[in-house]
Every structure is written in C-alpha cells, then in structure tokens.
PDB file of C-alpha atoms in Angstrom:
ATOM      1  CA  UNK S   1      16.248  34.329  43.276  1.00  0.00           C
ATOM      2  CA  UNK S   2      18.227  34.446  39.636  1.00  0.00           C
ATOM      3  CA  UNK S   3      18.107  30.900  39.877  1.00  0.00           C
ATOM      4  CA  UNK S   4      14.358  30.643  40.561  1.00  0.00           C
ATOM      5  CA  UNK S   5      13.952  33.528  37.883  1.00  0.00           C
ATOM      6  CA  UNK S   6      16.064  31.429  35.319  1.00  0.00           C
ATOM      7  CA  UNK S   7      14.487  28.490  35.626  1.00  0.00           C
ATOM      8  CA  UNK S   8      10.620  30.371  35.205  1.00  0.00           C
ATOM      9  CA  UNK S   9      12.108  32.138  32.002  1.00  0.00           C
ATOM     10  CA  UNK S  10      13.197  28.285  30.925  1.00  0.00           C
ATOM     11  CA  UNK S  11       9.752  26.985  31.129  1.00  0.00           C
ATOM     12  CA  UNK S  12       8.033  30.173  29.610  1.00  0.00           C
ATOM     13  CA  UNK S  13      10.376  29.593  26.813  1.00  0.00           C
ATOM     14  CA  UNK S  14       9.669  25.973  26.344  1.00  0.00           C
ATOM     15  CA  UNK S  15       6.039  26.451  26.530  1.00  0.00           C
ATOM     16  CA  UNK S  16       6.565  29.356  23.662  1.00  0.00           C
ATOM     17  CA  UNK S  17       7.954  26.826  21.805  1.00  0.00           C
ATOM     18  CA  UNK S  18       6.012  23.998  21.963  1.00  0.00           C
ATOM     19  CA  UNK S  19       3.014  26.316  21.661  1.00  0.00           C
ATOM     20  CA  UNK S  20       4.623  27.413  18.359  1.00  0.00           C
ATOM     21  CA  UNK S  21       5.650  23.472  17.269  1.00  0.00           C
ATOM     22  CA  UNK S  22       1.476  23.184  17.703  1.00  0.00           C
ATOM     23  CA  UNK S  23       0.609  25.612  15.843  1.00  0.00           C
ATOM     24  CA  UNK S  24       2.638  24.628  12.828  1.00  0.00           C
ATOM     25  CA  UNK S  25       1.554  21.273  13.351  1.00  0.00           C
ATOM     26  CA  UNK S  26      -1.646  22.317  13.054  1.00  0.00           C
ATOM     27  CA  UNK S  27      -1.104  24.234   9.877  1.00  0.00           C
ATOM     28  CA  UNK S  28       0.958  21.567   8.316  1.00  0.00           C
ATOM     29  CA  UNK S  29      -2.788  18.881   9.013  1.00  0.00           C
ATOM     30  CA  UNK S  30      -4.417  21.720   7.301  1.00  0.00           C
ATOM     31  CA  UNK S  31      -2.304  21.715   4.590  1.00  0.00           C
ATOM     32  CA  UNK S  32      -2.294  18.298   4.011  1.00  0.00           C
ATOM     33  CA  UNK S  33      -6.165  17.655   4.128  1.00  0.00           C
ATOM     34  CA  UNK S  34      -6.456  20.952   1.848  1.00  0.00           C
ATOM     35  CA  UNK S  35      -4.063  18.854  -1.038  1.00  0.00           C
ATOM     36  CA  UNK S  36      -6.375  15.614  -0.215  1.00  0.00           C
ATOM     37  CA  UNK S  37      -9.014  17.132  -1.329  1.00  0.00           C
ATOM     38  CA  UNK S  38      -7.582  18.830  -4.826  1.00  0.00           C
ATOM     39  CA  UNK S  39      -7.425  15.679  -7.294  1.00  0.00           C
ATOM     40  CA  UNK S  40      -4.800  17.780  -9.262  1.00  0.00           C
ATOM     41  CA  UNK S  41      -2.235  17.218  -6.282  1.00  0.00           C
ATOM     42  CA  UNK S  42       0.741  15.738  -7.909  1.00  0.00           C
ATOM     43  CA  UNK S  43       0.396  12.746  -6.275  1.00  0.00           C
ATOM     44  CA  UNK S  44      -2.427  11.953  -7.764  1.00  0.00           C
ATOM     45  CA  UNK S  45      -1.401  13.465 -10.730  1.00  0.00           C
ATOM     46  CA  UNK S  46       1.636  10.548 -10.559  1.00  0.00           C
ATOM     47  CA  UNK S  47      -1.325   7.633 -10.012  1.00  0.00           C
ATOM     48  CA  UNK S  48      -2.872   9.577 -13.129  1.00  0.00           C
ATOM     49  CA  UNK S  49       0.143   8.842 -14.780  1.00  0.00           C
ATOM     50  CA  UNK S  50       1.260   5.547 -13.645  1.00  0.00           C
ATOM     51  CA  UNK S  51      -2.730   4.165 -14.812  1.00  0.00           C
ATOM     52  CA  UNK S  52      -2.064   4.713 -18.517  1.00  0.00           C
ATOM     53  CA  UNK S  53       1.586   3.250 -17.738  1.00  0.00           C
ATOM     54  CA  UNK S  54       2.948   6.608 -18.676  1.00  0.00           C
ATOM     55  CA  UNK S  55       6.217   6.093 -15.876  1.00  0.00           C
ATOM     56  CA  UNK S  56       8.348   9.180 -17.470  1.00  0.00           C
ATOM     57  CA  UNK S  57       5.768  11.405 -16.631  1.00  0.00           C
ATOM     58  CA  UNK S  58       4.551   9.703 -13.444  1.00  0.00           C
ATOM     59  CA  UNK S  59       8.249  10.202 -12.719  1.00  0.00           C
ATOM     60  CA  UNK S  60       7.962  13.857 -13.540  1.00  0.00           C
ATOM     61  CA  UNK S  61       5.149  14.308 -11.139  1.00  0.00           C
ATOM     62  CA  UNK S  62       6.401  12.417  -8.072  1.00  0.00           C
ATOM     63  CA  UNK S  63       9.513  14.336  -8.283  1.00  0.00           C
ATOM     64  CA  UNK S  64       7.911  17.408  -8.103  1.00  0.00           C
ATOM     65  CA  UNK S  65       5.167  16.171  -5.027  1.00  0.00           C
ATOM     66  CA  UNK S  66       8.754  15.411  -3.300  1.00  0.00           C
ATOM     67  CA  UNK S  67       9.952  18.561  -4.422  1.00  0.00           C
ATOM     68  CA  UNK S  68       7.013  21.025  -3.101  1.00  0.00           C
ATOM     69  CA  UNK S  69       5.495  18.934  -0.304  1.00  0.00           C
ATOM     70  CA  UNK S  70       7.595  16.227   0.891  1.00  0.00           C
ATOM     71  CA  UNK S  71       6.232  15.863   4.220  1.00  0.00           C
ATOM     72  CA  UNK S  72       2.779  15.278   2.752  1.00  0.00           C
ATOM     73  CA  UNK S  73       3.876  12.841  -0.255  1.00  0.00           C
ATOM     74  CA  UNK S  74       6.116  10.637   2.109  1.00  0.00           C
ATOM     75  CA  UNK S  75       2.875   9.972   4.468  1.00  0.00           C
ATOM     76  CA  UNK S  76       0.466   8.991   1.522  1.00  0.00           C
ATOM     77  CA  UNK S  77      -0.308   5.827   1.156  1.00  0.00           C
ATOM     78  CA  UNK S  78       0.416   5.670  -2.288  1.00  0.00           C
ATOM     79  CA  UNK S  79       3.975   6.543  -1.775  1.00  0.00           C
ATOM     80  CA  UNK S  80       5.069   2.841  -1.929  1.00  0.00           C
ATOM     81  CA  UNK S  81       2.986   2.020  -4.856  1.00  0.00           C
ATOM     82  CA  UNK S  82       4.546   4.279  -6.510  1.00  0.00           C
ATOM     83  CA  UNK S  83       8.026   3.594  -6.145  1.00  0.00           C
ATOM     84  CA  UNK S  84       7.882   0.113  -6.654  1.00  0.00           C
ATOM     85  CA  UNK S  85       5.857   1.176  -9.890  1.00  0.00           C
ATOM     86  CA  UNK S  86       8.577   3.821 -11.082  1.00  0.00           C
ATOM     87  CA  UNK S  87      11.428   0.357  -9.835  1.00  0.00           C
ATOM     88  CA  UNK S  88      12.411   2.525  -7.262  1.00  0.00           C
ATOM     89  CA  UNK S  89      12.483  -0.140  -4.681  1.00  0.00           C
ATOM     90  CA  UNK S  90      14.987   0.873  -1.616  1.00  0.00           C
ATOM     91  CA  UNK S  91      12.936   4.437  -1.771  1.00  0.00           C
ATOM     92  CA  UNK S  92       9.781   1.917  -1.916  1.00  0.00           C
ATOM     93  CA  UNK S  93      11.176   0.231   1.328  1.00  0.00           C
ATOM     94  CA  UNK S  94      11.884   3.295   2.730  1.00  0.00           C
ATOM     95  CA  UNK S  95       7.855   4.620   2.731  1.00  0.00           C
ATOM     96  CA  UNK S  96       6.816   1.340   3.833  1.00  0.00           C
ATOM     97  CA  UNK S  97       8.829   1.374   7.258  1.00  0.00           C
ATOM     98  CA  UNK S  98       7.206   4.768   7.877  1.00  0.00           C
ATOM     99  CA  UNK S  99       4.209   3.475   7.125  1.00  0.00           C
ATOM    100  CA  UNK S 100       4.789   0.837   9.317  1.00  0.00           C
ATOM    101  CA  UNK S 101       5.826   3.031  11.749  1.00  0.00           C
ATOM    102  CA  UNK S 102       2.754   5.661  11.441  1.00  0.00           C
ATOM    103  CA  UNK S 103       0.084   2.658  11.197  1.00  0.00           C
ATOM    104  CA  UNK S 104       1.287  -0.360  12.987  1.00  0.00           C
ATOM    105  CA  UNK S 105      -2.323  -1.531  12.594  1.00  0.00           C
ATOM    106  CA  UNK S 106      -3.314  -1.308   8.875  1.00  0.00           C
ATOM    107  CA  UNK S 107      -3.096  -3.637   6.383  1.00  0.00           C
ATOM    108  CA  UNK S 108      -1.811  -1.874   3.831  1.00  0.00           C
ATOM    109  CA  UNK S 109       1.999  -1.871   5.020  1.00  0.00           C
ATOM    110  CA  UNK S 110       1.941  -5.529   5.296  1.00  0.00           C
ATOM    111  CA  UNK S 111       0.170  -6.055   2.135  1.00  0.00           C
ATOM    112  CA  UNK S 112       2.755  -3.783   0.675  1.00  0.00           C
ATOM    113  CA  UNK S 113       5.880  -5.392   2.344  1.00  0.00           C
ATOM    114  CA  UNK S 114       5.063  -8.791   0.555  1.00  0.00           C
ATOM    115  CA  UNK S 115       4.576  -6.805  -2.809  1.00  0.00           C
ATOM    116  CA  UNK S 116       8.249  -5.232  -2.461  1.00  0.00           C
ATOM    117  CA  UNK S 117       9.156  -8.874  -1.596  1.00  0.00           C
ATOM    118  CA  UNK S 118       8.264 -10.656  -4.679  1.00  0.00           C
ATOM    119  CA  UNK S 119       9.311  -7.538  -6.633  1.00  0.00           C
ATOM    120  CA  UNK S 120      12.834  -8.138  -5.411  1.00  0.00           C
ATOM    121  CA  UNK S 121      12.774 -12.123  -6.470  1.00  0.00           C
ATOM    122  CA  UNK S 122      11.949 -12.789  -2.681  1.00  0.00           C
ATOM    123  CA  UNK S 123       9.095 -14.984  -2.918  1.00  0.00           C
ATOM    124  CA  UNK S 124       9.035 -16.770  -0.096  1.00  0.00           C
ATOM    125  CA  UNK S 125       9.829 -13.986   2.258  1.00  0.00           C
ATOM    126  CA  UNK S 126       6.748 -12.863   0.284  1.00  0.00           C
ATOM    127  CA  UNK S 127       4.602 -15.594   1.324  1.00  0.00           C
ATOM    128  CA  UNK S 128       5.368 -15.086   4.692  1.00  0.00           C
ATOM    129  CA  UNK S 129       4.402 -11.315   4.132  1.00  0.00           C
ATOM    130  CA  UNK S 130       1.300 -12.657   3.268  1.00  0.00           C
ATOM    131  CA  UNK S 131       1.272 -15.365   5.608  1.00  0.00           C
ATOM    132  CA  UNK S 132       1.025 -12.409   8.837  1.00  0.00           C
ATOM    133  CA  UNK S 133      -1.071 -10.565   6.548  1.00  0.00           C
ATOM    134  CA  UNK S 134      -3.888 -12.971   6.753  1.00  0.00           C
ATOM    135  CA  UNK S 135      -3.329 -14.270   9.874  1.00  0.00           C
ATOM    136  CA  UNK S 136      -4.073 -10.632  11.299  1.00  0.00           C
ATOM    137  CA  UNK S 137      -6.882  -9.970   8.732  1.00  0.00           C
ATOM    138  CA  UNK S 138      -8.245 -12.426   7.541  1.00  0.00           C
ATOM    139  CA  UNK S 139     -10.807 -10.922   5.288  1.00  0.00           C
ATOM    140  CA  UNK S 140      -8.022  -8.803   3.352  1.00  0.00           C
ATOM    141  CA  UNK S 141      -8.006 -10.709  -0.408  1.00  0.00           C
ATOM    142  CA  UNK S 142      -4.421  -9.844  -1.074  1.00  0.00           C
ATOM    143  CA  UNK S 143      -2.677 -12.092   2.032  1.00  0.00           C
ATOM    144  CA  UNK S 144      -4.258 -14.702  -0.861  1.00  0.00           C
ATOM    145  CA  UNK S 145      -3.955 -13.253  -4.236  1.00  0.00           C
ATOM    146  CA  UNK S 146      -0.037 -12.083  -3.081  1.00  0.00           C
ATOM    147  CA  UNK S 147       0.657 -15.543  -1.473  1.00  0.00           C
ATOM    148  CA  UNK S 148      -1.044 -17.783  -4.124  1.00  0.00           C
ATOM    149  CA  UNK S 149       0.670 -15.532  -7.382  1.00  0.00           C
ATOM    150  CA  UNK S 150       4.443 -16.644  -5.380  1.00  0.00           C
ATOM    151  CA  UNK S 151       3.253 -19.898  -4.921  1.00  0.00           C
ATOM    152  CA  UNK S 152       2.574 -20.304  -8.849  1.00  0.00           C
ATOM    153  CA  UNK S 153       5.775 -18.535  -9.989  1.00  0.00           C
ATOM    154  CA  UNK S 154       7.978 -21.302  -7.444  1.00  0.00           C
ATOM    155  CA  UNK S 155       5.764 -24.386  -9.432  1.00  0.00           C
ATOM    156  CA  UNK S 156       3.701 -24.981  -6.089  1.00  0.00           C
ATOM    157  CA  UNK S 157       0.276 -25.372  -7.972  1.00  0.00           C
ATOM    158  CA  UNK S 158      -1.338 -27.694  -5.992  1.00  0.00           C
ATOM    159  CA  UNK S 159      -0.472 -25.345  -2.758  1.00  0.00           C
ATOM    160  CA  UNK S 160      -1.563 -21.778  -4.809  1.00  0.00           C
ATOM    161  CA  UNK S 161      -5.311 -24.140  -5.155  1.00  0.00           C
ATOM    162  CA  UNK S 162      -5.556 -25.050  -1.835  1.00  0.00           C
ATOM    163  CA  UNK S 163      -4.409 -21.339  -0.915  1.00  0.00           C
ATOM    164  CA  UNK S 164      -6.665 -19.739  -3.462  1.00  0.00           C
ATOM    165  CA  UNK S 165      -9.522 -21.968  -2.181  1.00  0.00           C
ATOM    166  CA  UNK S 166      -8.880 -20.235   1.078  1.00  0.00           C
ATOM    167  CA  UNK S 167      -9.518 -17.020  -0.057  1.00  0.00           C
ATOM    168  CA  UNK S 168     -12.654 -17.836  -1.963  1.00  0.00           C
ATOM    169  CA  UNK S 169     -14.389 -18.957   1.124  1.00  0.00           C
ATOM    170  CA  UNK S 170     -12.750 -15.788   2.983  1.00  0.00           C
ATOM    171  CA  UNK S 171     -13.367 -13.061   0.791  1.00  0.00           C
ATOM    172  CA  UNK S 172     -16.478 -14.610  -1.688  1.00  0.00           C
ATOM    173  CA  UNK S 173     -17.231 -12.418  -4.867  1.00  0.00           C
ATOM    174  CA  UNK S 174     -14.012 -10.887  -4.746  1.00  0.00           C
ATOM    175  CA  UNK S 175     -12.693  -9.992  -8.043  1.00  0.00           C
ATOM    176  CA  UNK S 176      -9.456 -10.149  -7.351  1.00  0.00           C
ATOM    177  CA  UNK S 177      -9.834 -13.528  -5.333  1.00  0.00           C
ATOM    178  CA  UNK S 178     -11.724 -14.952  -8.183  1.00  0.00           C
ATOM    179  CA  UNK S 179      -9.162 -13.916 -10.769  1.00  0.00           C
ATOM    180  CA  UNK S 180      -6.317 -15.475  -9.450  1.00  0.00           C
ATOM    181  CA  UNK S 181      -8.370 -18.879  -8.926  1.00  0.00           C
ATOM    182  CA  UNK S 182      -8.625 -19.126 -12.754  1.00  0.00           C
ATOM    183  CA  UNK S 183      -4.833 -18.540 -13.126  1.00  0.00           C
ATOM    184  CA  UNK S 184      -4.319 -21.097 -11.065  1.00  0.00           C
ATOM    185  CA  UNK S 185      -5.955 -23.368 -13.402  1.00  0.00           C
ATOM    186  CA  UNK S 186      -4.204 -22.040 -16.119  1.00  0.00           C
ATOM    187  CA  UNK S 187      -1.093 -22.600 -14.620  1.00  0.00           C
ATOM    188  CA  UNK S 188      -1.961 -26.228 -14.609  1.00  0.00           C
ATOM    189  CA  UNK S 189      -2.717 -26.169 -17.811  1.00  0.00           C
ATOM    190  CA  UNK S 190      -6.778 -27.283 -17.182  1.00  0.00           C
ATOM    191  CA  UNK S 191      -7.960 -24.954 -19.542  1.00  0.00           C
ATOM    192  CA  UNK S 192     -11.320 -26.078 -19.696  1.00  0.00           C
ATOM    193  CA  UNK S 193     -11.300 -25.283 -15.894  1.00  0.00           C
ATOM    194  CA  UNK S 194      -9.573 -21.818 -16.652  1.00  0.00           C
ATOM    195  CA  UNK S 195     -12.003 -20.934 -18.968  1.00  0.00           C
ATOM    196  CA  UNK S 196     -14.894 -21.993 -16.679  1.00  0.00           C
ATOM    197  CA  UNK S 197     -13.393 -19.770 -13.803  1.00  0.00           C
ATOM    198  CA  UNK S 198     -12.727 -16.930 -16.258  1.00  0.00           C
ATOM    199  CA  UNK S 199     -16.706 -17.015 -17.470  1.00  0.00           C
ATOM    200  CA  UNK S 200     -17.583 -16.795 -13.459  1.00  0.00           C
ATOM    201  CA  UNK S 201     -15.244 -14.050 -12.629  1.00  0.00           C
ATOM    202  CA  UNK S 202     -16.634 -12.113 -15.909  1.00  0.00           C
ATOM    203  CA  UNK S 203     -20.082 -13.273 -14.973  1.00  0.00           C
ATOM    204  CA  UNK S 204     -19.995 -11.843 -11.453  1.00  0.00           C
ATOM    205  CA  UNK S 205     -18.465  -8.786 -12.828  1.00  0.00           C
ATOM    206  CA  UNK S 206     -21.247  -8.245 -15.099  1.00  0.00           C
ATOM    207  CA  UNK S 207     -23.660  -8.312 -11.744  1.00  0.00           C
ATOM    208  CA  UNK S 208     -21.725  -5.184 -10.142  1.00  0.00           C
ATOM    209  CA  UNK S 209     -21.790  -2.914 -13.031  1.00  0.00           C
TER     210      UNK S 209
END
C-alpha cells in the first residue's frame, strides 16, 4: 500500500508540475504577443536604429531586449539580422540554428544562412545556401539576388546573368530581382545596358507608389 500510495503522490506531483510548466508557458505566449504588438519594444527599437545605420545605439538597444526579455528577442526573426548587422556573426549563427530548429520550414533561416555565408568570405557555401533555398521555394527572390551578388563578387558574370535571368522569370516585378539584373550589367561594364535596366527598375517602381 505505501508503494501504491507513493507512486499516486508521484503522478499528482508531476501533473502539478506540468500543469504549472503550462501555465507559464502560457503566460510567457502572452507576453510575447503583448511586446509584438508595442512598436517601442527594443527590438524594434534596434531595427529603428540599425535603418538610419546608427549601430552604437542599435547596439544599446539589443543589449537591453537581451537583457529584459531574452527568451522573446532570441525567437524573433530579426535576431539574425541584427547580429550580422551589429558584425556579431557567431551570435548571428547562433539565432539562425534556433531558427532552424523552431521553423524547419520557412525560408527565412535558409535565406539567412547564405547571408552569414557571404558575410564570412564564404561565397560559395553561399551559393549553395541559395542553391536549397530556391530549390525548396522557388518563388523566394533572394535564393537569386543572394546567389547572383556571390556569383559577381567571384568574376562569374556570365553565370550571375543566366542566374539573374532565372529570377526575373520566377519572381517578375520584383524590385529586388530587378535591381540586381542591372548590377549585373554594370559589372560587365555594359553601361548602356545598366542604365536601361536601372530606368525599368525605377520605372516599375514609380507604378507601385
């Protein structure tokens, strides 16, 4: 009978406390979607920052998101972009594995892993980035942009078009897309060509505003 009575008071206890790790987790969702929805979060405060190129105080910010809600400014999806903005790029690697890890499925992690790579001087580890980037979705512009800018800084022009091209068809009216397809141009020195491009891309963005 102790034994039976033991092993009831076990499970009462680990319901208690899983029914108490609930809870919290509850709270802690809560608290997170509460500082989603206040723009003066100091993550966004750091993005704030980081926009005008102001990095000491984007610096200033970030530390203090880490400091007060870590949990929260680890998860955001801006967490990578900002490290690698601040040069912070093992902590940058660091927020993209959990990323990775939390959303196996979005594109963001993998566009992120081939930005990391070319900010390290790893080009062609970030062309392959890119490479699995568009081969799982297709319709994202950067597995394009990010492969075709590594493909200019290595000298592979004539790949970066053909690449570029790609995208074009892939992802038409993109901005992005359509930027990077006159610096392509410019790399090769066809300015004419450039300057045609750059007259399209300003063109279409005339149309959206």
């Amino acid at each position: 009978m102790n034994c039976i009575g033991t092993l009831i008071a076990q499970a009462r206890a680990w319901r208690e406390r899983r029914s108490a790790i609930r809870e919290f987790e509850v709270l802690q969702e809560q608290d997170h979607r509460d500082l989603q929805l206040d723009e003066n979060n100091f993550v966004n405060r750091t993005m704030n920052a980081l926009a005008v190129d102001d990095k000491a105080t984007a610096l200033s910010m970030w530390q203090e998101a880490l400091r007060l809600y870590p949990d929260f400014a680890r998860a955001s999806p801006d967490a990578y972009r900002i490290e690698i903005a601040l040069g912070r790029l093992d902590e940058a690697e660091v927020a993209l594995r959990e990323g990775l890890r939390r959303s196996p499925n979005s594109p963001e992690y993998l566009a992120g892993s081939a930005w990391l790579a070319r900010e390290r001087g790893n080009l062609e580890e970030a062309i392959q980035c890119c490479s699995r980037l568009r081969k799982k979705f297709p319709r994202d512009y950067r597995g394009y942009t990010g492969a075709s800018i590594c493909l200019r800084l290595l000298g592979r022009l004539n790949d970066a078009e053909k690449l570029i091209r790609q995208g074009i068809k892939a992802v038409p009216g993109n901005m992005d897309v359509m930027t990077e397809w006159a610096s392509v141009a410019e790399a090769r020195l066809d300015l004419p060509t450039a300057l045609e491009r750059w007259e399209r891309s300003e063109e279409h963005t005339s149309e959206l505003q």
